[in-house]
Short mmCIF file of C-alpha atoms in Angstrom, two decimals:
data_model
loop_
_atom_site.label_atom_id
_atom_site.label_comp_id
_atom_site.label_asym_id
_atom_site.label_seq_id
_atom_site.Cartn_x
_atom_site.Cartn_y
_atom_site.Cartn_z
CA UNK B 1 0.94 56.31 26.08
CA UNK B 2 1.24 52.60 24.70
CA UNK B 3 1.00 53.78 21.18
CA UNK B 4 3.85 56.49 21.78
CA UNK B 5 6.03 53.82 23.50
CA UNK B 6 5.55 51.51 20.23
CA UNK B 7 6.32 54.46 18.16
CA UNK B 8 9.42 55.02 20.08
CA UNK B 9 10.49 51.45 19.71
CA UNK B 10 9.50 50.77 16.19
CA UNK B 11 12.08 52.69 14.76
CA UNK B 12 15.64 51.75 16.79
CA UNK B 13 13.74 48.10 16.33
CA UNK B 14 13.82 48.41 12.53
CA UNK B 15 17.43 49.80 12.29
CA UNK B 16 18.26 46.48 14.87
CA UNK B 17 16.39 44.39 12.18
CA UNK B 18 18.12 46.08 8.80
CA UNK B 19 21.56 46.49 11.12
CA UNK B 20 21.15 42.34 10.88
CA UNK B 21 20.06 41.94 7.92
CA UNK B 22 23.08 43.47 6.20
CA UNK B 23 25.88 41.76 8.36
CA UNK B 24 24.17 38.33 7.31
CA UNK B 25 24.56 39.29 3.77
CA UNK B 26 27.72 40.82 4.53
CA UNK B 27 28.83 37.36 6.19
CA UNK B 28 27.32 34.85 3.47
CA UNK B 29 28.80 37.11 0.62
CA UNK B 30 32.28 36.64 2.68
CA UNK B 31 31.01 32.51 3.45
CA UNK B 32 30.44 32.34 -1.02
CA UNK B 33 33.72 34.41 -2.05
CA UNK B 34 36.14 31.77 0.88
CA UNK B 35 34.42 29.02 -1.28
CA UNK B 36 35.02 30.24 -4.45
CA UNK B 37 38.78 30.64 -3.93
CA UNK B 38 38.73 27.06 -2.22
CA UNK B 39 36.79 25.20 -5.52
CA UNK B 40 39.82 27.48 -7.48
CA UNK B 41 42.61 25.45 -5.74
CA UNK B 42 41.20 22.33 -5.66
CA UNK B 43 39.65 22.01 -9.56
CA UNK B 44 43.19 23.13 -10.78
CA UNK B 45 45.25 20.00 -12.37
CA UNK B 46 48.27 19.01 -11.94
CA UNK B 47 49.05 20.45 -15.47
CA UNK B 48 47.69 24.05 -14.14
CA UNK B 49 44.48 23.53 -16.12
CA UNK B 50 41.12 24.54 -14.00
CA UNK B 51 38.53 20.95 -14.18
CA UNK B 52 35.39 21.29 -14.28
CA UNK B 53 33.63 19.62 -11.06
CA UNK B 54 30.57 18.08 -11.68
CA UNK B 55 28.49 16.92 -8.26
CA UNK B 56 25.39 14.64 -7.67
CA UNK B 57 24.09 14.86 -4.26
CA UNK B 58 22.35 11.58 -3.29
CA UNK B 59 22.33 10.74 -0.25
CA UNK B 60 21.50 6.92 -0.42
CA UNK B 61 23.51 6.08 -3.85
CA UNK B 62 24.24 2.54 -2.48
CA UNK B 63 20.33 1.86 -2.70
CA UNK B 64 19.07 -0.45 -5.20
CA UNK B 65 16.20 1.77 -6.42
CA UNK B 66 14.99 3.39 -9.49
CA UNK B 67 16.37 6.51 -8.70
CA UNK B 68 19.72 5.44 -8.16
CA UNK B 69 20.01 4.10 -11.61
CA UNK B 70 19.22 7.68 -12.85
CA UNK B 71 22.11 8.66 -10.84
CA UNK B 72 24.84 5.58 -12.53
CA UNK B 73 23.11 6.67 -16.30
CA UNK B 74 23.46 10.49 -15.78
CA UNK B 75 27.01 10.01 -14.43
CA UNK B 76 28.29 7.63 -17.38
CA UNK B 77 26.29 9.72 -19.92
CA UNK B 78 28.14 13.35 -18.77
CA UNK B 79 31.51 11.04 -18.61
CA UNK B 80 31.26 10.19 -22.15
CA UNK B 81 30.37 13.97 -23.02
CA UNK B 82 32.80 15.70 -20.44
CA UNK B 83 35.39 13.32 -19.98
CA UNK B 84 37.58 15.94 -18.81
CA UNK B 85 35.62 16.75 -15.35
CA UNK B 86 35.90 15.72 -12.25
CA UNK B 87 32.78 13.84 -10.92
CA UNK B 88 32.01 14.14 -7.76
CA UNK B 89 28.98 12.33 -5.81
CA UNK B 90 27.89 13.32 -2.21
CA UNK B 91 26.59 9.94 -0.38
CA UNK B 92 25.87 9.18 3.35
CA UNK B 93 26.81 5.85 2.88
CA UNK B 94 29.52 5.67 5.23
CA UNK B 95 29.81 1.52 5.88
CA UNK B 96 30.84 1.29 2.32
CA UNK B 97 33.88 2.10 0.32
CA UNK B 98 33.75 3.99 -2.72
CA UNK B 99 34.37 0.63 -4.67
CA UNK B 100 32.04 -1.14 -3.52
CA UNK B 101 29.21 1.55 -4.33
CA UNK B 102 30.59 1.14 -7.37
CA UNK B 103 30.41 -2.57 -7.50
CA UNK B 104 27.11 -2.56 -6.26
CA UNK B 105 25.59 -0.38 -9.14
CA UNK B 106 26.95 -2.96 -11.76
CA UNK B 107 25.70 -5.96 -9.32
CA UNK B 108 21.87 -4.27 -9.46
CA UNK B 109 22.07 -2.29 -12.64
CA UNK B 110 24.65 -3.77 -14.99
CA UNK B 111 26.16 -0.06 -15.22
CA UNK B 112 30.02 0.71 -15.01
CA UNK B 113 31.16 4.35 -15.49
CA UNK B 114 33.60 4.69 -17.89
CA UNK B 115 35.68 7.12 -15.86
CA UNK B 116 36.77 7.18 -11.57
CA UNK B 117 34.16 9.23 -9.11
CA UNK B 118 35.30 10.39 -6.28
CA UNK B 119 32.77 10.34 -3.49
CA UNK B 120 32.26 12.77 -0.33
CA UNK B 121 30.95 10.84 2.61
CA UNK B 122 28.51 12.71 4.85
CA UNK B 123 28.91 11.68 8.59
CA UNK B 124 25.10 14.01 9.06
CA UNK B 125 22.59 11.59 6.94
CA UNK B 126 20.42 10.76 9.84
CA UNK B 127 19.06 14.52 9.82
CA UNK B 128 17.30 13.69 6.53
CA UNK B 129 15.46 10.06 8.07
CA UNK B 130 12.13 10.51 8.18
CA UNK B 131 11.93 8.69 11.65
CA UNK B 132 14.10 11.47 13.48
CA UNK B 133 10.92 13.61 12.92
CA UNK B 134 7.49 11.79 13.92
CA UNK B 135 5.85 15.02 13.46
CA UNK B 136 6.73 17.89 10.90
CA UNK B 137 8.49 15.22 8.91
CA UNK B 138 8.31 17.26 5.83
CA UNK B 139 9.50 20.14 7.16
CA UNK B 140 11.89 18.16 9.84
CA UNK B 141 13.68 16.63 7.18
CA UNK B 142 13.73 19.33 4.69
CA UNK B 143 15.45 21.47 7.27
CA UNK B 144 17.92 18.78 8.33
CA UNK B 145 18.66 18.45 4.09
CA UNK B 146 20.02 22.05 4.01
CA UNK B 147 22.52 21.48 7.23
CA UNK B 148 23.19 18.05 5.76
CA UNK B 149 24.26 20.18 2.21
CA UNK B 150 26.14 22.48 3.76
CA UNK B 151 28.18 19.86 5.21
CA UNK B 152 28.72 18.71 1.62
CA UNK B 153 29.33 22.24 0.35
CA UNK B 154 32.26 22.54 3.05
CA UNK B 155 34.11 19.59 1.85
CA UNK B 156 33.63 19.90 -1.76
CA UNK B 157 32.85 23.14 -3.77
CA UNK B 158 31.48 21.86 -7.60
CA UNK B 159 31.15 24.04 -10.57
CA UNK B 160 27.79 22.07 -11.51
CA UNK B 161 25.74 20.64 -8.86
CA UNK B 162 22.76 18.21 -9.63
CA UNK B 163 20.28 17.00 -6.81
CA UNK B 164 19.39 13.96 -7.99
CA UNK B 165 17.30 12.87 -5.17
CA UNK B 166 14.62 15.62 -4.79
CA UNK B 167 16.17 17.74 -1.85
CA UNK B 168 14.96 20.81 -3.17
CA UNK B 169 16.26 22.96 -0.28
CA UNK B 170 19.75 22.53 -0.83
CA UNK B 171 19.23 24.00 -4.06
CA UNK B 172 19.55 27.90 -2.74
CA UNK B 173 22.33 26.80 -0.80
CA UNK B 174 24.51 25.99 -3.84
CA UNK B 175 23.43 28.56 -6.06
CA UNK B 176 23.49 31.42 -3.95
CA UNK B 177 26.77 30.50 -1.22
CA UNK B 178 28.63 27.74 -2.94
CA UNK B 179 28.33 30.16 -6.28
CA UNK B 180 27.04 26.63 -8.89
CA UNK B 181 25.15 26.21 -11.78
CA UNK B 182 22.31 24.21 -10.13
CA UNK B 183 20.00 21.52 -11.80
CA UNK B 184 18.04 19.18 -10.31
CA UNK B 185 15.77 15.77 -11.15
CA UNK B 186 12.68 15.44 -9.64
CA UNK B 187 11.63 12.07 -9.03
CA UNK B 188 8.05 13.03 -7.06
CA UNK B 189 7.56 16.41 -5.35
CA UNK B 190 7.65 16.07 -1.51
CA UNK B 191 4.37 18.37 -1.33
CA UNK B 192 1.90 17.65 -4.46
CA UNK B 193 -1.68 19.26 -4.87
CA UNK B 194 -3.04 15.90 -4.44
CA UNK B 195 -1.99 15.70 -0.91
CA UNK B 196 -3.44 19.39 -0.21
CA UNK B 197 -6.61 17.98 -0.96
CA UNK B 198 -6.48 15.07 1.11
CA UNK B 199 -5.85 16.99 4.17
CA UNK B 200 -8.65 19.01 3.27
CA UNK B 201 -11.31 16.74 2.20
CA UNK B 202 -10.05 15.22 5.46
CA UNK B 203 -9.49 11.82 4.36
CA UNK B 204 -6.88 9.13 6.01
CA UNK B 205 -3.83 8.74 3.86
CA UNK B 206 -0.31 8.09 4.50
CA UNK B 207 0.44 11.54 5.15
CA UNK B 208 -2.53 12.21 6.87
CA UNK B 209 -2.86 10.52 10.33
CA UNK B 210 -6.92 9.35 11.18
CA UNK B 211 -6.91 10.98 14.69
CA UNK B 212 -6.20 14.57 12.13
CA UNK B 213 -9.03 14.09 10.21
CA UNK B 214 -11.42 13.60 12.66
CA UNK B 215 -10.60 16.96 13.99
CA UNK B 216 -11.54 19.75 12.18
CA UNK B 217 -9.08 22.77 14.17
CA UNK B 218 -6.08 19.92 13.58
CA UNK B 219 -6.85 19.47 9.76
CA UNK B 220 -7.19 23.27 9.19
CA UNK B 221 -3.67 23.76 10.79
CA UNK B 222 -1.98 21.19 8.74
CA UNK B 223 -3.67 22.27 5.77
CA UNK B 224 -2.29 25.71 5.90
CA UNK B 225 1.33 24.45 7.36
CA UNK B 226 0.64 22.12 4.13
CA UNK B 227 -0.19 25.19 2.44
CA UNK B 228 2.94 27.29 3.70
CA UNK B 229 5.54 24.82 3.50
CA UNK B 230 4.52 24.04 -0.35
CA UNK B 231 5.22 27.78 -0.91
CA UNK B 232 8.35 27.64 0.60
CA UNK B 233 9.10 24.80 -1.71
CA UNK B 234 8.60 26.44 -4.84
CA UNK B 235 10.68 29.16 -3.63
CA UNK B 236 13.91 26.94 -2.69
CA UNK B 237 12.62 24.67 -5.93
CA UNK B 238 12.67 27.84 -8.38
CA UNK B 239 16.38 28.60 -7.62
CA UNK B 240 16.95 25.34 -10.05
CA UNK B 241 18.32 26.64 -13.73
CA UNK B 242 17.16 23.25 -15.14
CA UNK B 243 14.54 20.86 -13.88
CA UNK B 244 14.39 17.57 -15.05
CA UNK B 245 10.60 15.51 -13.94
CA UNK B 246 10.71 11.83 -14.99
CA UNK B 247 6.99 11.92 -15.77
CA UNK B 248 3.88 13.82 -17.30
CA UNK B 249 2.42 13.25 -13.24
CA UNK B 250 4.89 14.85 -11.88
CA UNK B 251 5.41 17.46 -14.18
CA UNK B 252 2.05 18.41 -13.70
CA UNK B 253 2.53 19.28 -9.89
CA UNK B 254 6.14 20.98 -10.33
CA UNK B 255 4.85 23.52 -13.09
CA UNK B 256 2.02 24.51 -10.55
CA UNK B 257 4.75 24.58 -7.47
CA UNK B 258 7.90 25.62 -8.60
CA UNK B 259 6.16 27.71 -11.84
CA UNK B 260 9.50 27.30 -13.85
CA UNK B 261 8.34 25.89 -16.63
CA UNK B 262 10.84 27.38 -19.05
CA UNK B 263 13.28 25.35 -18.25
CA UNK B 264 11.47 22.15 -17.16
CA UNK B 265 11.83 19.18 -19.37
CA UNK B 266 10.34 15.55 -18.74
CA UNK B 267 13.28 13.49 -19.16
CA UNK B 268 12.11 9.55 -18.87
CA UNK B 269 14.25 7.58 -16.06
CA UNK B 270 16.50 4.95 -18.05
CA UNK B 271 15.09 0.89 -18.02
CA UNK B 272 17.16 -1.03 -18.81
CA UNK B 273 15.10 -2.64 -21.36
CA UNK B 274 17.74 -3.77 -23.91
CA UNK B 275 19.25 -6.59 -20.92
CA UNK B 276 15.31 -7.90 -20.97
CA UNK B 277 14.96 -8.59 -24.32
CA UNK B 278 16.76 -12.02 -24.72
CA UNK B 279 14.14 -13.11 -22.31
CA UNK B 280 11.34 -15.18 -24.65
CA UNK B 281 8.17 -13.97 -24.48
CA UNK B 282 6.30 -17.17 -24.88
CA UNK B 283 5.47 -18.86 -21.48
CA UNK B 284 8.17 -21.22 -19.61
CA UNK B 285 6.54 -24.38 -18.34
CA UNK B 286 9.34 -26.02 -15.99
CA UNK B 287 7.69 -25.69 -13.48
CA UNK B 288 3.43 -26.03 -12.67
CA UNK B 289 1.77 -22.66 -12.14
CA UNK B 290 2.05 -18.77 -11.98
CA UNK B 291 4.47 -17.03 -10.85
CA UNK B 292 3.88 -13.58 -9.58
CA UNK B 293 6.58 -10.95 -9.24
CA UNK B 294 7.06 -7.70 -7.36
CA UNK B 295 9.74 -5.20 -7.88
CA UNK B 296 9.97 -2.34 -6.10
CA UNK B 297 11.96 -1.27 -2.63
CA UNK B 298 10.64 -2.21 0.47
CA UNK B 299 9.19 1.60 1.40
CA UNK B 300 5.65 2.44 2.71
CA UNK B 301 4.57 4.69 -0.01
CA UNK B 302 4.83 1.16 -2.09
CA UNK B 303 1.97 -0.49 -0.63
CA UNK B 304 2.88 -3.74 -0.68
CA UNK B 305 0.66 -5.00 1.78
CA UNK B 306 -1.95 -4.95 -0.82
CA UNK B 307 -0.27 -6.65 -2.85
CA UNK B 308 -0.25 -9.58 0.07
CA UNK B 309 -3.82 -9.07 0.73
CA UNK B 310 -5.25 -9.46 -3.02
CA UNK B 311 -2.90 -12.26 -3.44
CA UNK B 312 -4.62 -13.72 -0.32
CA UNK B 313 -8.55 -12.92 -1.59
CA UNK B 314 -7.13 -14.84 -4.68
CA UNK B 315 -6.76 -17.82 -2.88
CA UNK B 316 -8.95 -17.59 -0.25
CA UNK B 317 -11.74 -17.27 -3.15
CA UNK B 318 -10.34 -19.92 -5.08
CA UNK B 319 -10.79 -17.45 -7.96
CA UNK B 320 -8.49 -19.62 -10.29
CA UNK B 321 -8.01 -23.57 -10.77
CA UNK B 322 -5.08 -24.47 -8.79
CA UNK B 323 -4.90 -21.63 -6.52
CA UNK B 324 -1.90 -23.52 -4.37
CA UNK B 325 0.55 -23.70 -7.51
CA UNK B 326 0.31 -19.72 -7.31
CA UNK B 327 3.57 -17.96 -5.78
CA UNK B 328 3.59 -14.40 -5.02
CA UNK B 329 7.86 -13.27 -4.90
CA UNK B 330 8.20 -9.47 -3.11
CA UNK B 331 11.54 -8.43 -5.26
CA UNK B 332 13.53 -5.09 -3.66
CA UNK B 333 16.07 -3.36 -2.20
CA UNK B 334 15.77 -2.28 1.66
CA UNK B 335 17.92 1.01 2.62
CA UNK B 336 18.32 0.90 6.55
CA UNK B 337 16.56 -0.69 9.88
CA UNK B 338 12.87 0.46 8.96
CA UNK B 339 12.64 -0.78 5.09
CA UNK B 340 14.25 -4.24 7.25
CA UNK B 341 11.41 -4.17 9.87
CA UNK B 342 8.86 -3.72 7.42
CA UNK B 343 9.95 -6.83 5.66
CA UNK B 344 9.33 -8.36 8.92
CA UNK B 345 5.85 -6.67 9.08
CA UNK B 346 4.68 -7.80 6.28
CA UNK B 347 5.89 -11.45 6.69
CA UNK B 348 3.94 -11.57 9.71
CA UNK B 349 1.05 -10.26 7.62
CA UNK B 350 1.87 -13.29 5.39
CA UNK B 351 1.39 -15.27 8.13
CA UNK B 352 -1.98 -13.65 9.76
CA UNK B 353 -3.50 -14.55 6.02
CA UNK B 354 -2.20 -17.80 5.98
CA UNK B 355 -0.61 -17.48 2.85
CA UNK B 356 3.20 -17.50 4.00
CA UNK B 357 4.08 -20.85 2.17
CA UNK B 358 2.83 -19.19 -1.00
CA UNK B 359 5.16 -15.55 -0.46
CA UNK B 360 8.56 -14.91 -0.78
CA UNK B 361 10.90 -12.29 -0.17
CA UNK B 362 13.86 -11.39 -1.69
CA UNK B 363 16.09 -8.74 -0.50
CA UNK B 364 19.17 -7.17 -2.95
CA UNK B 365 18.94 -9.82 -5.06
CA UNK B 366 22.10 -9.49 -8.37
CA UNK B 367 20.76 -8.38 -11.44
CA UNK B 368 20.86 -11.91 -12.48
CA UNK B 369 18.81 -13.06 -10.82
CA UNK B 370 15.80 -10.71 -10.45
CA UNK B 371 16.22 -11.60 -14.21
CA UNK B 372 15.51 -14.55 -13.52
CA UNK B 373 12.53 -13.94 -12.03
CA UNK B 374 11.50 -11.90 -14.25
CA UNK B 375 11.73 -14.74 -16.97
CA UNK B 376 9.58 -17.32 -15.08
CA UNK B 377 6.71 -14.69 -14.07
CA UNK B 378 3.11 -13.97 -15.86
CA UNK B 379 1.93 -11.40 -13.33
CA UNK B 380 3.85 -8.40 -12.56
CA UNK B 381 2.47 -6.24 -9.74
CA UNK B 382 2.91 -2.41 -8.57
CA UNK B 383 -0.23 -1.25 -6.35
CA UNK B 384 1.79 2.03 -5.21
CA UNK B 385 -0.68 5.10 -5.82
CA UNK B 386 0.51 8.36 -7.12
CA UNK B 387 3.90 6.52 -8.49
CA UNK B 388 5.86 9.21 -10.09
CA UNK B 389 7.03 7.11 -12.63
CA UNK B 390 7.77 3.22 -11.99
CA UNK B 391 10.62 1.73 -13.43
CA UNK B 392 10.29 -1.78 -11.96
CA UNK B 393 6.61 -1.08 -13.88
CA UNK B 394 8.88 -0.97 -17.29
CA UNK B 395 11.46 -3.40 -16.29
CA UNK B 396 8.64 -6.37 -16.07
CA UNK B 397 6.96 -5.43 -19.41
CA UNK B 398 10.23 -5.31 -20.76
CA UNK B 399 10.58 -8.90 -19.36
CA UNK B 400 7.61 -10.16 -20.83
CA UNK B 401 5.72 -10.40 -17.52
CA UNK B 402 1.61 -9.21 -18.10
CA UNK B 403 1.46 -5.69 -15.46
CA UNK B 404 -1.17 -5.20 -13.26
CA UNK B 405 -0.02 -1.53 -12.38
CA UNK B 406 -1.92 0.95 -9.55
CA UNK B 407 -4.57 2.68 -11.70
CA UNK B 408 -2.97 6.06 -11.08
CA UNK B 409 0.60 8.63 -11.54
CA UNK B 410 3.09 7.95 -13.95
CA UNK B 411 1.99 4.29 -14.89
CA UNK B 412 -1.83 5.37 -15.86
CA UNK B 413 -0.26 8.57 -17.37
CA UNK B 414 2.46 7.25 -19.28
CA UNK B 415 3.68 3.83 -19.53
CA UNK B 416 0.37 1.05 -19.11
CA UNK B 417 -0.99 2.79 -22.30
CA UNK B 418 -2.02 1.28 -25.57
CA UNK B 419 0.53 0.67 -28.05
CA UNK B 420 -0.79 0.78 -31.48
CA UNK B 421 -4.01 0.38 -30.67
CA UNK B 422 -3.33 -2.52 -28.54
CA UNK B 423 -3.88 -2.88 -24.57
CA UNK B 424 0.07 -3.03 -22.90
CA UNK B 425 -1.41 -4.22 -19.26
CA UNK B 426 -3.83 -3.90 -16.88
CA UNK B 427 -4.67 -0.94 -13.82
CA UNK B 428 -6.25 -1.92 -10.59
CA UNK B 429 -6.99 0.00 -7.56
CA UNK B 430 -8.51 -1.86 -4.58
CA UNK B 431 -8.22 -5.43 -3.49
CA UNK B 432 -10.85 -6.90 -4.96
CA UNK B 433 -9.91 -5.04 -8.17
CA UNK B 434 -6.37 -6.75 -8.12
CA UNK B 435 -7.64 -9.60 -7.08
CA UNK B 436 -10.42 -10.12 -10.01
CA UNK B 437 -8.14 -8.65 -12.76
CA UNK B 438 -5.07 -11.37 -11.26
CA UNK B 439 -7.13 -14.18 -11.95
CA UNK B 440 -8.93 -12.78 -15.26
CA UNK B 441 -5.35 -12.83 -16.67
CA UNK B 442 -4.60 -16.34 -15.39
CA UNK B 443 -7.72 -17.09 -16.87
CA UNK B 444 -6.75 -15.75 -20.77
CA UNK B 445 -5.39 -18.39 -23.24
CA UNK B 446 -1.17 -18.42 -23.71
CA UNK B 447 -1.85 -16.76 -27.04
CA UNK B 448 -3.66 -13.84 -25.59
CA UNK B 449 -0.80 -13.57 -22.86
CA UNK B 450 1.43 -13.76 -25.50
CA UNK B 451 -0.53 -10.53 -27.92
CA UNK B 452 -0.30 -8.69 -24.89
CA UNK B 453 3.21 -9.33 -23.75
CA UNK B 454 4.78 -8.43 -27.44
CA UNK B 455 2.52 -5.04 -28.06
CA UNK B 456 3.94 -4.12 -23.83
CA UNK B 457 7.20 -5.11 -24.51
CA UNK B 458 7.26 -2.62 -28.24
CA UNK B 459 6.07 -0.03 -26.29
CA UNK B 460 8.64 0.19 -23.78
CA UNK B 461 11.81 1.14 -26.23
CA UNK B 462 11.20 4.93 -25.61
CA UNK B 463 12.34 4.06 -22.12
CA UNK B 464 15.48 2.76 -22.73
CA UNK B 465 19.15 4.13 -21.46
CA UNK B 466 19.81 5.37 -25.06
CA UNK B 467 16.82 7.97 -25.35
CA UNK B 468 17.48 8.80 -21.52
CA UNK B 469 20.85 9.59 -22.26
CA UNK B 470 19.96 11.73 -25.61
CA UNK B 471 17.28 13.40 -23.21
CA UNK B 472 19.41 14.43 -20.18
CA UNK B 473 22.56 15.79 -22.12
CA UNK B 474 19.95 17.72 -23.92
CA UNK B 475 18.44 19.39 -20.56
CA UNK B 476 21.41 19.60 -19.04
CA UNK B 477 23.91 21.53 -21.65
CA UNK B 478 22.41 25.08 -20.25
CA UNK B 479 24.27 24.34 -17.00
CA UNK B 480 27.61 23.97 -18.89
#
């Protein structure tokens, strides 16, 4: 009798289901076609002419990181191409004006757009902050991306949309209700095959908690929620008509997720290498010692409390001559309250190593004067592993500074490479790797600094804003 009661419900229950099924369509194909008659009254001109509206969502454009400087390049390269659009950038920056985003990205990039931008503030930004979801982050803050795009696609409808901060999920949204060309540049995947395996060789990372891998039950659920969720992301991620990956790493991991690789292109972030180049290579002496700089924002994923820790083995080991003329300066940009309270962390951790008079911090410094820096260092570090690319990586070779890059991602892959033959830097991994290869540059003569510095600084042209630009009108013309 139980079977013949589930018989009796199965079919009224699927009718229910496909009953629902078509009213949601019915209702999203009503949401799209209100939205397409809205984007028709607002892109008309004043001269009766329809504009094209062109829209990057990013979400934290007032940050001082690499990826933001994609955003100011892509903008002022489409300007110069499509002057006649309307550009349109969707920010959650609400304690700032529009002007003073704008003043901001010449302050840290030396970039000014040629044409205005008009910018949609989103009130909902907190639903994409990683500390709203202690567990499920990925999927936490995925799900709060698509409710913070919708608010975006309610207040501005664009022709072409771009997500130029890697919120794949919003991509559907755009393409399928708001009716857009979509096109998106992937700065790291926010699921990678290199974190599947983590989780199931069950080792500690910084996705994957110790008290997890020391259960086996808890690492077998993550690693098929892992497993799951990265399907769901090359779903949401194939939607994308063009894909832009700034490096050969993470190009790698999007063909195998988002399997789209017809229309995936690696299109190199911009450096702004031509503003380094008045910078003489050979080495300043106005002041005793070695300088050591870091560039990079102030986010976990960077590591930089290795970078405090070699520093310290350095000196504790007295690995060089005149270990206390040695400064270590921690350049970046902090985004909110946590990148501020792990600058606190970490000059605590400064202090536990007792190497706080030798560290400095320096938070969103001008352009000037991280140049500045720049120009006075020998050393410059990046211990992040996996880096998807690493501008700040291209910025101090550019500078003249020797790199001692993490031995893995974009930098291994595609920028600390021989030039000609010729060694561009150095890769470390641990902290006594770091700490040897730090003082086994110190220890090199100025003329073998100076071999190295002019065959890394050669080799760092094909990253400039010219061959960016060349690059991402290139990937980008299908959408238009």
């Amino acid at each position: 009798w139980k079977l013949e009661f589930f018989y009796s419900l199965f079919f009224p229950g699927l009718i229910v289901c496909g009953t629902l099924c078509v009213c949601l369509v019915i209702i999203l194909w009503g949401i799209r076609l209100l939205l397409q008659r809205k984007k028709k009254l607002v892109s008309t001109s004043k001269t009766g002419k329809n504009q094209m509206v062109i829209a990057f969502f990013h979400p934290y454009c007032n940050a001082g990181g690499g990826g933001e400087r994609v955003l100011w390049c892509a903008l002022r390269a489409l300007q110069k191409k499509y002057p006649e659009a309307v550009y349109v950038v969707y920010t959650g920056d609400v304690d700032v004006s529009g002007q003073q985003i704008l003043e901001g990205a010449f302050r840290r990039f030396n970039i000014r757009l040629i044409l205005p931008v008009q910018f949609v503030f989103l009130r909902k930004r907190y639903l994409v902050e990683d500390s709203l979801y202690p567990h499920f982050t990925l999927l936490g803050q995925s799900l709060g991306s698509v409710f913070l795009g919708w608010e975006a696609l309610m207040q501005c409808v664009p022709d072409v949309y771009i997500d130029s901060m890697g919120y794949a999920f919003t991509l559907p949204l755009f393409k399928y209700i708001g009716g857009c060309q979509v096109g998106s540049y992937v700065h790291y995947p926010i699921i990678s095959t290199d974190m599947l395996s983590i989780v199931k060789n069950q080792n500690v990372g910084l996705n994957n908690a110790a008290f997890i891998t020391r259960n086996p039950f808890l690492s077998k659920v993550k690693l098929i929620y892992y497993y799951l969720f990265a399907f769901i992301y090359g779903l949401v991620g194939s939607c994308s008509d063009v894909v832009m990956v700034n490096s050969s790493w993470t190009l790698n991991h999007i063909l195998s997720l988002w399997k789209v690789g017809n229309c995936t292109n690696i299109v190199y972030p911009p450096c702004d290498v031509q503003t380094f180049l008045d910078i003489p290579l050979h080495e300043k002496k106005t002041t005793p010692g070695h300088v050591l700089v870091s560039v990079g924002q102030f986010r976990p994923e960077k590591n930089h409390p290795l970078q405090i820790r070699a520093f310290a083995k350095l000196l504790n080991k007295k690995m060089v001559e005149s270990s206390p003329s040695l400064k270590l300066v921690l350049i970046g940009g902090c985004r909110n309250k946590d990148d501020e309270l792990r600058v606190n962390q970490l000059r605590r951790l400064s202090e536990d190593l007792g190497v706080q008079e030798f560290v400095e911090f320096k938070i969103n410094i001008p352009f000037d004067e991280l140049k500045n820096y720049l120009s006075e260092a020998t050393i410059g570090l990046h211990t992040m592993w996996n880096e998807h690319f690493g501008i700040g990586v291209v910025e101090c070779m550019a500078a003249g500074t020797i790199i001692l890059a993490h031995n893995s991602g974009g930098p291994k892959l595609d920028i600390v490479v021989p030039h000609e033959g010729d060694i561009t830097g150095f890769l470390a991994e641990s902290e006594e790797g770091y700490a040897e290869t730090m003082a086994h540059i110190l220890s090199m003569s100025a003329e073998k600094r100076l071999q190295i510095r002019k065959s890394a600084r050669a080799s760092v042209s094909r990253f400039s804003d010219q061959e960016f630009e060349v690059a991402f009108l290139s990937s980008v013309e299908k959408l238009f």
